[in-house]
């Protein structure tokens, strides 16, 4: 009679080190943001935003900026996101996903969010040039919140595959964008002001990332046969 060795019990998943996740995500977002600013200065010719330009030229400029920001920030963040994704998959006992596909997905959704966010900034700048008095004060916070929501929404498309309740990421991203824009007014020069912007945005998102908890993710329900179909099958 053949002897069957029982399968070993599944190894316990070590707890997520939330403090390390927050610090790493904050630092990498800051590095990606500073790198994106340098890349923009080198690769993109910045027009005078106070001079009216054809809309197509402005769209192309802001789209280039969004591509550089989104690509460099998401590539910087991927090390933390990869470790977090594997941990959440292990907690749900889900098969590990291919690294290349996950990395490409995070970079694509983040870059798309930054492209949309920078073009929202374009709309805001054009509106300021035409209605400066009407946009003083509160609307700047609405602009920042909308930009953060767009980035958070695009990244939520990736995060929702691993945890339920990832929708709070959108709200945290909006808050992070508002706070980080205020950090840009600190009395420090480049690149420290840019580093502060990236650090604040990364800190707020990093806190949310560390607080997301694994759990069952709702799967699409199977189609239910109608009463007519059931009757036909019984005849």
Short mmCIF file of C-alpha atoms in Angstrom, two decimals:
data_model
loop_
_atom_site.label_atom_id
_atom_site.label_comp_id
_atom_site.label_asym_id
_atom_site.label_seq_id
_atom_site.Cartn_x
_atom_site.Cartn_y
_atom_site.Cartn_z
CA UNK A 1 0.00 0.00 0.00
CA UNK A 2 1.61 3.31 -1.03
CA UNK A 3 2.46 5.71 1.73
CA UNK A 4 1.15 9.24 1.28
CA UNK A 5 2.89 12.04 3.09
CA UNK A 6 0.37 14.57 4.39
CA UNK A 7 0.70 18.04 2.99
CA UNK A 8 2.34 20.47 5.38
CA UNK A 9 0.07 23.07 6.95
CA UNK A 10 0.16 26.48 5.29
CA UNK A 11 2.81 28.76 6.71
CA UNK A 12 1.60 31.65 8.80
CA UNK A 13 1.74 34.99 7.02
CA UNK A 14 3.82 37.47 9.02
CA UNK A 15 1.98 40.65 9.97
CA UNK A 16 2.32 43.71 7.83
CA UNK A 17 4.80 46.19 9.28
CA UNK A 18 2.67 49.28 8.88
CA UNK A 19 5.29 51.76 10.02
CA UNK A 20 7.76 50.46 7.48
CA UNK A 21 5.15 50.61 4.72
CA UNK A 22 4.34 54.25 5.54
CA UNK A 23 7.99 55.33 5.72
CA UNK A 24 8.99 53.49 2.55
CA UNK A 25 6.00 54.71 0.54
CA UNK A 26 6.58 58.29 1.73
CA UNK A 27 10.28 58.24 0.86
CA UNK A 28 9.80 56.64 -2.55
CA UNK A 29 6.98 59.01 -3.50
CA UNK A 30 9.21 61.93 -2.53
CA UNK A 31 12.08 60.57 -4.63
CA UNK A 32 9.80 59.99 -7.62
CA UNK A 33 8.34 63.49 -7.35
CA UNK A 34 11.75 65.19 -7.23
CA UNK A 35 12.93 63.06 -10.14
CA UNK A 36 9.85 63.97 -12.14
CA UNK A 37 10.49 67.68 -11.63
CA UNK A 38 14.09 67.32 -12.84
CA UNK A 39 12.95 65.24 -15.82
CA UNK A 40 10.30 67.81 -16.70
CA UNK A 41 12.83 70.62 -16.60
CA UNK A 42 15.17 68.72 -18.89
CA UNK A 43 12.77 67.06 -21.34
CA UNK A 44 9.76 69.37 -21.53
CA UNK A 45 9.88 72.96 -22.74
CA UNK A 46 7.70 74.89 -20.31
CA UNK A 47 5.65 77.62 -21.98
CA UNK A 48 4.78 80.89 -20.33
CA UNK A 49 1.47 80.01 -18.70
CA UNK A 50 0.43 83.67 -18.59
CA UNK A 51 0.70 83.94 -22.36
CA UNK A 52 -2.31 82.61 -24.29
CA UNK A 53 -1.37 79.56 -26.37
CA UNK A 54 -3.33 77.27 -28.68
CA UNK A 55 -5.26 74.72 -26.66
CA UNK A 56 -3.64 71.81 -28.51
CA UNK A 57 -0.15 73.00 -27.53
CA UNK A 58 -1.13 73.42 -23.89
CA UNK A 59 -2.78 70.00 -23.83
CA UNK A 60 0.35 68.41 -25.24
CA UNK A 61 2.57 70.18 -22.68
CA UNK A 62 0.47 69.17 -19.68
CA UNK A 63 0.11 65.63 -21.00
CA UNK A 64 3.90 65.30 -21.24
CA UNK A 65 4.22 66.51 -17.66
CA UNK A 66 1.60 64.00 -16.53
CA UNK A 67 3.38 61.14 -18.30
CA UNK A 68 6.72 61.97 -16.67
CA UNK A 69 5.23 62.46 -13.21
CA UNK A 70 3.06 59.37 -13.36
CA UNK A 71 5.76 57.11 -14.78
CA UNK A 72 8.55 58.16 -12.42
CA UNK A 73 6.40 58.28 -9.29
CA UNK A 74 4.75 54.91 -9.97
CA UNK A 75 8.07 53.21 -10.79
CA UNK A 76 9.48 54.55 -7.52
CA UNK A 77 6.47 53.30 -5.56
CA UNK A 78 6.36 49.85 -7.12
CA UNK A 79 8.76 48.23 -4.65
CA UNK A 80 6.38 48.96 -1.77
CA UNK A 81 3.24 48.23 -3.78
CA UNK A 82 4.65 44.86 -4.89
CA UNK A 83 5.43 43.78 -1.31
CA UNK A 84 2.02 45.01 -0.13
CA UNK A 85 0.22 43.19 -2.97
CA UNK A 86 1.96 39.91 -2.21
CA UNK A 87 1.13 40.22 1.47
CA UNK A 88 -2.55 40.86 0.78
CA UNK A 89 -2.68 37.98 -1.70
CA UNK A 90 -1.09 35.66 0.88
CA UNK A 91 -3.58 36.74 3.55
CA UNK A 92 -6.43 35.81 1.21
CA UNK A 93 -4.65 32.59 0.17
CA UNK A 94 -4.85 33.81 -3.41
CA UNK A 95 -2.30 32.75 -6.02
CA UNK A 96 0.56 35.17 -6.50
CA UNK A 97 0.12 37.31 -9.58
CA UNK A 98 2.78 37.70 -12.26
CA UNK A 99 5.18 40.45 -11.25
CA UNK A 100 5.46 41.99 -14.71
CA UNK A 101 1.71 42.28 -15.17
CA UNK A 102 1.15 43.84 -11.76
CA UNK A 103 4.00 46.29 -12.20
CA UNK A 104 2.74 47.36 -15.60
CA UNK A 105 -0.80 47.73 -14.25
CA UNK A 106 0.29 50.00 -11.38
CA UNK A 107 2.41 52.15 -13.69
CA UNK A 108 -0.35 52.45 -16.32
CA UNK A 109 -3.15 53.40 -13.93
CA UNK A 110 -0.98 55.85 -11.99
CA UNK A 111 0.30 57.50 -15.15
CA UNK A 112 -3.24 57.80 -16.50
CA UNK A 113 -4.29 59.46 -13.24
CA UNK A 114 -1.45 61.96 -13.39
CA UNK A 115 -2.22 62.80 -17.02
CA UNK A 116 -5.83 63.55 -16.09
CA UNK A 117 -4.70 65.52 -13.04
CA UNK A 118 -2.30 67.73 -14.97
CA UNK A 119 -4.95 68.49 -17.57
CA UNK A 120 -7.30 69.48 -14.76
CA UNK A 121 -4.56 71.93 -13.80
CA UNK A 122 -4.60 73.20 -17.38
CA UNK A 123 -8.32 73.93 -17.13
CA UNK A 124 -7.74 75.71 -13.84
CA UNK A 125 -4.89 77.84 -15.25
CA UNK A 126 -6.95 78.86 -18.29
CA UNK A 127 -9.85 79.76 -16.01
CA UNK A 128 -7.55 81.89 -13.84
CA UNK A 129 -6.34 83.79 -16.89
CA UNK A 130 -9.92 84.70 -17.69
CA UNK A 131 -11.59 84.96 -14.25
CA UNK A 132 -8.90 85.68 -11.67
CA UNK A 133 -11.18 87.35 -9.15
CA UNK A 134 -13.79 84.60 -9.27
CA UNK A 135 -11.25 81.85 -8.44
CA UNK A 136 -9.59 83.39 -5.39
CA UNK A 137 -9.59 81.44 -2.13
CA UNK A 138 -11.65 78.29 -1.84
CA UNK A 139 -11.59 77.04 -5.47
CA UNK A 140 -7.88 76.22 -5.21
CA UNK A 141 -8.79 73.58 -2.64
CA UNK A 142 -11.47 72.24 -4.96
CA UNK A 143 -8.89 72.00 -7.73
CA UNK A 144 -6.47 70.14 -5.46
CA UNK A 145 -9.20 67.81 -4.21
CA UNK A 146 -10.35 67.02 -7.74
CA UNK A 147 -6.78 66.34 -8.88
CA UNK A 148 -6.22 64.02 -5.92
CA UNK A 149 -9.50 62.22 -6.54
CA UNK A 150 -8.55 61.55 -10.16
CA UNK A 151 -5.17 60.08 -9.16
CA UNK A 152 -6.75 58.06 -6.35
CA UNK A 153 -9.53 56.77 -8.59
CA UNK A 154 -7.09 55.49 -11.19
CA UNK A 155 -4.94 53.76 -8.55
CA UNK A 156 -8.05 52.32 -6.91
CA UNK A 157 -8.54 50.23 -10.05
CA UNK A 158 -5.39 48.33 -9.02
CA UNK A 159 -5.86 48.24 -5.24
CA UNK A 160 -9.45 46.94 -5.35
CA UNK A 161 -8.20 43.60 -6.70
CA UNK A 162 -6.48 42.88 -3.40
CA UNK A 163 -8.61 44.38 -0.62
CA UNK A 164 -12.26 45.25 -0.07
CA UNK A 165 -13.09 48.79 0.91
CA UNK A 166 -10.27 50.33 -1.13
CA UNK A 167 -12.53 53.25 -2.01
CA UNK A 168 -11.18 55.21 0.95
CA UNK A 169 -7.94 55.50 -1.07
CA UNK A 170 -9.67 58.11 -3.24
CA UNK A 171 -10.55 60.31 -0.25
CA UNK A 172 -7.04 59.99 1.20
CA UNK A 173 -5.55 60.92 -2.17
CA UNK A 174 -7.69 64.05 -2.31
CA UNK A 175 -6.62 65.01 1.21
CA UNK A 176 -2.99 64.31 0.34
CA UNK A 177 -3.16 66.56 -2.72
CA UNK A 178 -4.65 69.42 -0.69
CA UNK A 179 -2.03 69.14 2.06
CA UNK A 180 0.87 68.65 -0.32
CA UNK A 181 -0.05 71.75 -2.32
CA UNK A 182 0.17 73.74 0.90
CA UNK A 183 3.61 72.25 1.58
CA UNK A 184 4.75 73.88 -1.65
CA UNK A 185 4.44 77.28 0.04
CA UNK A 186 7.07 76.48 2.66
CA UNK A 187 9.87 79.08 2.77
CA UNK A 188 12.43 76.72 1.24
CA UNK A 189 13.93 76.56 -2.23
CA UNK A 190 14.00 73.85 -4.87
CA UNK A 191 14.41 70.91 -4.53
CA UNK A 192 13.35 70.98 -0.87
CA UNK A 193 9.91 72.41 -1.61
CA UNK A 194 9.34 69.69 -4.22
CA UNK A 195 10.55 67.06 -1.77
CA UNK A 196 8.09 68.36 0.82
CA UNK A 197 5.24 68.13 -1.68
CA UNK A 198 6.08 64.53 -2.57
CA UNK A 199 6.66 63.55 1.07
CA UNK A 200 3.33 64.92 2.29
CA UNK A 201 1.37 63.30 -0.53
CA UNK A 202 3.20 60.00 0.00
CA UNK A 203 2.67 60.16 3.76
CA UNK A 204 -1.10 60.55 3.47
CA UNK A 205 -1.40 57.80 0.87
CA UNK A 206 1.04 55.60 2.80
CA UNK A 207 -1.08 55.80 5.95
CA UNK A 208 -4.10 54.68 3.94
CA UNK A 209 -2.13 51.86 2.30
CA UNK A 210 -1.00 50.54 5.69
CA UNK A 211 -4.55 50.68 7.06
CA UNK A 212 -6.21 48.73 4.24
CA UNK A 213 -7.13 45.28 5.51
CA UNK A 214 -7.42 42.02 3.57
CA UNK A 215 -10.74 40.31 3.26
CA UNK A 216 -13.02 38.46 0.88
CA UNK A 217 -13.55 40.24 -2.40
CA UNK A 218 -16.99 39.89 -3.89
CA UNK A 219 -17.01 37.80 -7.04
CA UNK A 220 -19.59 38.26 -9.77
CA UNK A 221 -22.63 36.13 -9.01
CA UNK A 222 -23.59 33.30 -11.32
CA UNK A 223 -26.57 33.98 -13.57
CA UNK A 224 -29.85 32.65 -12.20
CA UNK A 225 -32.10 30.70 -14.51
CA UNK A 226 -35.48 32.22 -15.11
CA UNK A 227 -38.64 30.31 -14.22
CA UNK A 228 -39.31 29.67 -17.89
CA UNK A 229 -35.92 28.04 -18.34
CA UNK A 230 -36.43 25.87 -15.24
CA UNK A 231 -39.85 24.73 -16.47
CA UNK A 232 -38.45 23.81 -19.87
CA UNK A 233 -35.67 21.75 -18.35
CA UNK A 234 -38.16 19.77 -16.24
CA UNK A 235 -40.47 18.85 -19.12
#
